[in-house]
Coordinates of C-alpha atoms and ligand atoms in Angstrom, one line a residue:
M350 CA -141.0 32.2 52.9
A351 CA -144.2 31.7 54.9
R352 CA -146.7 29.1 53.9
P353 CA -148.3 30.6 50.8
L354 CA -152.0 29.9 51.5
I355 CA -153.9 33.2 52.0
A356 CA -157.6 34.2 51.9
D357 CA -157.7 37.6 50.2
I358 CA -160.8 39.5 51.3
D359 CA -162.0 42.2 49.0
L360 CA -164.0 44.7 51.1
D361 CA -165.0 46.7 48.0
A362 CA -166.7 43.6 46.6
L363 CA -168.5 43.2 49.9
R364 CA -169.8 46.8 49.6
H365 CA -170.8 46.2 46.0
N366 CA -172.8 43.1 46.9
Y367 CA -174.5 44.9 49.8
A368 CA -175.4 47.7 47.3
V369 CA -176.9 45.0 45.0
A370 CA -179.1 43.7 47.9
R371 CA -180.2 47.2 48.6
A372 CA -181.0 48.0 45.0
L373 CA -183.1 44.8 44.7
A374 CA -185.2 45.8 47.7
P375 CA -185.3 49.6 47.6
Q376 CA -188.3 49.9 50.0
S377 CA -186.6 47.6 52.6
R378 CA -183.8 48.1 55.0
S379 CA -181.2 45.4 54.7
M380 CA -179.5 44.1 57.8
A381 CA -176.2 42.5 56.9
V382 CA -176.0 38.9 58.2
I383 CA -172.5 38.5 59.5
K384 CA -172.9 35.4 61.7
A385 CA -170.3 32.6 61.7
N386 CA -167.5 35.1 61.5
A387 CA -169.2 36.7 58.5
Y388 CA -169.3 33.3 56.8
G389 CA -165.6 32.9 57.3
H390 CA -164.6 36.3 56.1
G391 CA -164.0 38.0 59.5
A392 CA -167.0 39.6 61.2
V393 CA -165.2 42.7 62.6
A394 CA -163.6 43.6 59.3
C395 CA -166.8 43.0 57.4
A396 CA -168.9 45.0 60.0
K397 CA -166.5 47.9 59.7
A398 CA -166.6 47.8 55.9
L399 CA -170.4 47.9 56.0
E400 CA -170.9 50.2 58.9
A401 CA -171.5 53.3 56.8
V402 CA -174.2 51.7 54.6
A403 CA -175.9 49.0 56.6
P404 CA -178.3 50.1 59.3
A405 CA -178.1 46.9 61.3
F406 CA -176.3 43.5 61.6
A407 CA -177.5 40.0 62.4
V408 CA -175.6 37.3 64.2
A409 CA -176.3 33.9 65.7
S410 CA -175.3 34.4 69.4
L411 CA -174.6 36.8 72.2
E412 CA -170.9 35.9 71.9
E413 CA -170.8 37.0 68.3
A414 CA -172.5 40.2 69.1
E415 CA -170.1 40.9 72.0
T416 CA -167.1 40.5 69.6
L417 CA -168.6 43.2 67.4
R418 CA -169.4 45.5 70.4
E419 CA -165.8 45.0 71.7
A420 CA -164.5 46.1 68.3
G421 CA -166.5 49.3 68.6
I422 CA -169.5 48.5 66.4
R423 CA -172.4 50.6 67.7
H424 CA -175.2 49.5 65.2
P425 CA -178.2 47.5 66.3
I426 CA -177.4 43.8 66.1
L427 CA -180.1 41.2 65.9
L428 CA -179.7 37.8 67.6
L429 CA -181.3 35.5 65.0
E430 CA -182.0 32.7 67.5
G431 CA -182.5 35.1 70.5
I432 CA -181.1 34.1 73.8
F433 CA -179.9 30.6 74.8
E434 CA -180.2 31.2 78.5
V435 CA -182.4 33.6 80.6
K436 CA -179.4 35.2 82.2
E437 CA -178.2 36.5 78.8
L438 CA -181.0 39.1 78.9
A439 CA -179.0 41.4 81.1
R440 CA -176.2 41.5 78.5
V441 CA -178.8 41.9 75.7
E442 CA -180.1 45.0 77.4
A443 CA -176.6 46.4 78.3
L444 CA -175.4 46.0 74.8
G445 CA -178.6 47.3 73.2
L446 CA -179.2 44.2 71.1
W447 CA -182.3 43.1 69.2
Q448 CA -183.5 39.6 69.9
V449 CA -185.7 37.0 68.2
V450 CA -188.2 35.3 70.4
H451 CA -189.2 31.9 69.0
S452 CA -190.2 29.9 72.1
D453 CA -192.3 30.4 75.3
W454 CA -189.3 30.2 77.7
Q455 CA -187.8 33.2 75.8
F456 CA -191.2 34.9 75.7
D457 CA -191.6 34.5 79.5
A458 CA -188.1 35.7 80.2
V459 CA -188.7 38.9 78.2
M460 CA -192.1 39.5 79.9
N461 CA -190.6 39.0 83.3
Y462 CA -187.4 40.9 82.8
P463 CA -187.3 44.3 84.6
A464 CA -185.7 46.2 81.7
A465 CA -185.1 50.0 82.3
Q466 CA -186.4 50.6 78.7
P467 CA -188.6 48.4 76.6
L468 CA -186.7 45.8 74.6
P469 CA -187.1 45.4 70.8
V470 CA -188.5 42.0 69.9
W471 CA -188.6 40.1 66.6
L472 CA -191.2 37.4 67.0
K473 CA -190.6 34.3 65.0
L474 CA -193.4 32.6 63.0
D475 CA -193.0 29.1 61.8
S476 CA -194.6 29.5 58.4
G477 CA -193.8 25.9 57.4
M478 CA -190.1 25.2 57.7
H479 CA -190.7 23.7 61.1
R480 CA -187.4 24.7 62.6
L481 CA -187.9 27.7 64.8
G482 CA -191.0 29.7 65.7
Y483 CA -194.6 29.7 66.7
D484 CA -197.4 28.1 64.7
P485 CA -199.8 30.7 63.3
E486 CA -202.4 30.5 66.1
S487 CA -199.9 30.8 68.9
F488 CA -198.1 33.5 67.0
V489 CA -201.1 35.7 67.0
D490 CA -201.7 35.1 70.7
R491 CA -198.0 35.9 71.7
W492 CA -198.0 39.0 69.3
S493 CA -201.0 40.4 71.0
R494 CA -199.6 39.9 74.5
L495 CA -196.2 41.4 73.5
K496 CA -198.1 44.4 71.9
A497 CA -199.9 45.0 75.1
A498 CA -196.7 44.9 77.2
H499 CA -195.7 48.5 76.5
R500 CA -193.3 48.7 79.4
R501 CA -191.5 45.5 78.4
V502 CA -191.4 45.4 74.6
R503 CA -191.1 47.8 71.7
D504 CA -190.7 47.7 67.9
L505 CA -192.3 44.3 67.4
H506 CA -191.5 42.7 64.0
L507 CA -192.6 39.5 62.4
V508 CA -189.7 37.2 61.4
S509 CA -189.9 33.9 59.6
H510 CA -187.6 31.8 57.5
F511 CA -188.0 30.2 54.1
A512 CA -187.0 26.5 53.6
S513 CA -186.8 26.7 49.8
A514 CA -186.8 30.2 48.4
D515 CA -183.7 29.1 46.4
Q516 CA -185.5 26.3 44.5
S517 CA -187.1 26.4 41.1
D518 CA -190.1 24.4 42.4
T519 CA -191.9 27.1 44.3
A520 CA -194.7 25.1 45.9
Q521 CA -193.4 25.2 49.5
F522 CA -192.3 28.8 49.1
E523 CA -195.8 29.8 48.0
H524 CA -197.4 28.0 50.9
Q525 CA -195.1 29.7 53.4
W526 CA -195.7 33.1 51.8
R527 CA -199.5 32.6 52.1
V528 CA -199.2 31.8 55.8
I529 CA -197.0 34.9 56.4
E530 CA -199.2 37.2 54.3
S531 CA -202.4 36.2 56.1
I532 CA -200.9 36.9 59.5
R533 CA -199.3 40.1 58.3
Q534 CA -202.7 41.4 57.2
R535 CA -204.4 40.4 60.5
L536 CA -201.8 42.0 62.7
E537 CA -200.5 44.7 60.4
A538 CA -197.1 43.4 61.3
P539 CA -193.9 44.8 59.9
L540 CA -192.0 42.0 58.1
C541 CA -188.4 40.8 58.1
I542 CA -188.5 37.5 56.2
A543 CA -186.2 37.6 53.2
N544 CA -182.9 35.8 53.2
S545 CA -180.5 36.0 50.2
P546 CA -182.6 33.7 47.9
A547 CA -185.8 35.6 48.7
T548 CA -184.0 39.0 48.3
L549 CA -182.7 37.9 44.9
A550 CA -185.7 36.1 43.5
K551 CA -188.9 36.8 45.5
P552 CA -189.6 40.6 45.5
V553 CA -193.0 40.0 47.1
T554 CA -191.1 39.1 50.4
H555 CA -189.2 42.4 50.7
G556 CA -190.8 43.8 53.8
Q557 CA -189.8 46.6 56.1
W558 CA -186.5 44.7 56.5
N559 CA -184.6 41.9 54.8
R560 CA -181.7 39.8 56.0
P561 CA -179.3 38.9 53.2
G562 CA -176.3 36.8 54.1
I563 CA -174.5 34.6 51.6
M564 CA -175.1 37.0 48.7
L565 CA -173.1 39.7 50.4
Y566 CA -170.1 37.4 50.0
G567 CA -170.6 36.9 46.3
S568 CA -172.1 33.3 46.3
N569 CA -175.3 32.6 44.4
P570 CA -177.6 30.5 46.6
L571 CA -180.2 30.0 43.9
E572 CA -180.7 26.7 42.0
S573 CA -180.8 28.9 38.9
E574 CA -178.6 31.6 37.5
L575 CA -178.8 35.1 39.1
P576 CA -181.7 37.2 37.9
A577 CA -180.8 39.2 34.7
G578 CA -178.8 42.3 35.5
V579 CA -177.7 41.1 38.9
S580 CA -174.0 40.6 39.3
L581 CA -172.3 39.6 42.6
K582 CA -168.5 39.8 43.1
P583 CA -166.6 37.1 45.0
V584 CA -165.3 38.6 48.3
M585 CA -162.9 35.8 49.3
T586 CA -160.2 34.6 47.0
L587 CA -158.4 31.6 48.5
R588 CA -154.9 31.4 46.9
S589 CA -151.8 29.4 47.4
R590 CA -148.8 28.2 45.4
L591 CA -147.3 25.0 44.0
I592 CA -144.7 23.7 46.5
A593 CA -143.6 20.7 44.4
V594 CA -144.1 19.2 40.9
Q595 CA -144.0 15.5 40.2
S596 CA -143.2 14.2 36.7
L597 CA -144.8 10.7 36.5
Q598 CA -145.2 7.9 33.9
G599 CA -148.6 6.6 33.0
G600 CA -150.3 4.3 35.4
E601 CA -148.8 5.8 38.6
P602 CA -151.0 6.4 41.7
V603 CA -151.3 9.8 43.3
G604 CA -152.1 10.5 47.0
Y605 CA -153.7 8.6 49.8
G606 CA -155.5 5.4 48.9
S607 CA -154.3 5.8 45.3
R608 CA -157.8 7.1 44.4
W609 CA -156.4 8.4 41.1
H610 CA -153.8 7.2 38.6
T611 CA -152.1 8.9 35.8
S612 CA -153.3 7.6 32.4
R613 CA -150.3 9.0 30.5
P614 CA -147.0 10.7 31.4
S615 CA -148.2 13.6 33.6
R616 CA -147.0 16.5 35.6
I617 CA -148.7 16.8 39.0
G618 CA -148.5 20.0 41.0
V619 CA -148.7 19.9 44.8
V620 CA -150.6 22.8 46.3
A621 CA -150.2 24.0 49.9
A622 CA -153.9 23.8 50.9
G623 CA -155.8 20.9 52.5
Y624 CA -158.7 19.9 54.6
G625 CA -156.8 21.2 57.7
D626 CA -157.4 24.6 56.1
G627 CA -161.1 23.9 55.3
Y628 CA -160.7 22.7 51.7
D629 CA -163.3 20.0 51.4
R630 CA -161.9 16.5 51.5
H631 CA -164.9 15.3 49.5
A632 CA -163.7 17.3 46.5
A633 CA -163.9 14.9 43.5
D634 CA -161.3 14.3 40.9
G635 CA -161.8 17.0 38.3
T636 CA -162.6 19.8 40.8
P637 CA -161.3 22.9 39.1
I638 CA -158.3 24.8 40.4
L639 CA -156.7 27.8 38.7
V640 CA -153.0 27.4 38.2
D641 CA -151.4 30.5 36.8
G642 CA -154.9 31.5 35.9
Q643 CA -155.6 28.3 33.9
R644 CA -158.2 25.7 34.9
C645 CA -156.7 22.4 36.1
P646 CA -158.3 19.3 37.6
L647 CA -157.7 18.3 41.1
V648 CA -156.5 14.7 41.2
G649 CA -156.4 12.3 44.1
R650 CA -157.5 12.6 47.6
V651 CA -157.1 15.9 49.4
S652 CA -154.6 15.7 52.3
M653 CA -154.6 17.7 55.5
D654 CA -152.1 20.3 54.3
M655 CA -151.7 19.6 50.6
L656 CA -153.7 18.7 47.5
T657 CA -152.6 17.6 44.0
V658 CA -153.5 19.0 40.6
D659 CA -152.9 17.8 37.1
I660 CA -150.8 20.5 35.3
S661 CA -149.8 18.3 32.3
H662 CA -151.2 20.9 29.9
L663 CA -149.2 23.8 31.5
P664 CA -145.5 23.3 30.7
E665 CA -144.7 26.7 32.2
A666 CA -146.3 25.9 35.6
D667 CA -143.7 25.1 38.2
I668 CA -142.8 25.4 41.9
G669 CA -144.1 28.8 42.9
S670 CA -146.9 29.0 40.4
E671 CA -150.1 30.5 41.9
A672 CA -153.0 28.2 42.6
V673 CA -156.5 29.8 43.2
L674 CA -158.8 27.4 45.0
W675 CA -161.9 29.6 44.7
G676 CA -162.8 33.3 44.4
R677 CA -162.0 35.6 41.5
G678 CA -162.1 33.7 38.3
L679 CA -163.4 30.5 39.9
S680 CA -166.7 30.6 41.8
V681 CA -167.0 29.0 45.1
D682 CA -170.3 27.6 44.0
E683 CA -168.8 25.7 41.1
V684 CA -166.1 24.3 43.4
A685 CA -168.8 23.3 45.9
S686 CA -170.7 21.4 43.3
H687 CA -167.7 19.1 42.8
G688 CA -167.8 18.1 46.5
D689 CA -171.6 17.6 46.7
T690 CA -171.8 20.6 49.0
I691 CA -172.6 24.4 48.8
G692 CA -170.7 27.6 48.9
Y693 CA -171.9 28.3 52.4
T694 CA -170.0 25.3 53.8
L695 CA -166.8 26.1 52.0
L696 CA -166.7 29.7 53.1
T697 CA -167.8 29.2 56.7
G698 CA -165.5 26.2 56.9
L699 CA -162.3 28.1 56.2
L700 CA -160.3 27.4 59.3
P701 CA -158.5 30.0 61.5
R702 CA -155.0 28.9 60.5
V703 CA -155.5 30.5 57.1
P704 CA -154.5 34.2 57.3
R705 CA -157.1 36.7 56.0
R706 CA -155.6 39.6 54.1
Y707 CA -158.0 42.6 53.7
H708 CA -158.1 44.9 50.7
S709 CA -160.0 48.0 50.2
G710 CA -159.7 50.9 47.8
A711 CA -161.9 53.1 49.9
Ligands
PLP1849 C1 -178.3 32.7 58.2 C2 -179.6 33.3 58.2 C3 -180.0 34.3 57.2 C4 -179.2 34.6 56.0 O1 -179.3 33.6 55.1 P1 -178.6 33.6 53.6 O2 -179.2 32.4 52.9 O3 -177.2 33.4 53.9 O4 -178.9 34.9 53.0 C5 -181.2 34.9 57.3 N1 -182.1 34.6 58.3 C6 -181.8 33.7 59.3 C7 -182.7 33.3 60.4 C8 -180.6 33.0 59.2 O5 -180.2 32.1 60.1

C-alpha cells in the first residue's frame, strides 16, 4: 500500500465558493486569485475548474502565468506585482497578460516598450499599507501620464491593497478607504481593490473588479465569523491513516524532546503526516485531528513524516483508521489557531510530495 497521506481537492466546493464571492459583489467582476499554486491546491486544476465562470485570474509572477498558458488557459491573467525585470515585458505582451505597475522603473519600462498593441495597466496606489504602490500625489501624476499614452497603454485600473480589512478594529481600513475614494473621484478611476476580507465584509469596496483569494479555498480570513448567510466549503481535505498504535502506561514520554507525557494509561496513534509534508511543526499539544471522524488531540512534537495523536477515548481506532488533518469536518483555520498561524500558511505550505487527488461532480 502507498503512503496514505493525500490532499483531496473538491473542485465543486471551489466553484461554490467562487459563486459566493460573486453573489457578495454582484456589480463587480471577480478575478480568481490562484497564485502560489492556487494556495497549494494546484493552479492548473483550479483554473480549469473556474474557467467557465471566472473572467480573469491573478498570479504573483510571469512564471506562474506561463504555467497556466502552457496548460491552455486563455483568460486574462493579472500579474499582481507586475514584472520583476524589464525583459519580461516581451513575454507579457506575447502571452496577453495584464500587469500591475507599482514603481517608476516599471512605469518607464511600459512607457518605453514598443508594443504592437497598447498594454493593459493596473496602477497601484499605496493607500496606507506601505508595501507596494505610489503615494497619492505621485499616483495622480503617473495616472495622467499613462492616460495620455494611448499608443502604449489601455484599460487603466486603480489597484490598492488593504492591510487590515479582516480586523474588527476598522480605523486603518477606513483611512485607506478614504484615500482610495478621494482619488477615485478625482480621476474617475475604475477600482480593483477588494481581497477576500473586503469582498466578505466591506461591500463599499466592491468596485468594477475584486480579487478574492483565500475565500475561494474555503478559509475564513476574518477575525470574526463569516457574515450571516455566507457559507464557504473547504476545498482541500488533508487525510492520512494511523500506521501504528502504542499502548502506554501513565508517565511515558511521546516523541522528540519528550514534550508531552501520558498522564494515565493511553493509546497513542501514529499518523503518516509531518512537517516534511507541510504540517506545521509549531502545532501545539491539543491541536485537533479527526480520527475515524472523532476529534482527538495531537500530542508531542510533530516529526518530519509522522505525528502522534491521543486516541485513548476511541477503543475502536486502530492501524488503518482514517486521520483528517484539516478540511471537511475540521476547518484549517481552527487547526492554524493551535499553531499560532493562519489558514493561508497551512494551505500554501503543503509540499509537493503530498499527492493531490481531484474530485468533481460536474
Ligand atoms: C494575494 C492577494 C490577493 C488575495 O488575497 P486574499 O486575502 O487571499 O483574498 C489580493 N490582492 C493582492 C495584491 C494579493 O497579493
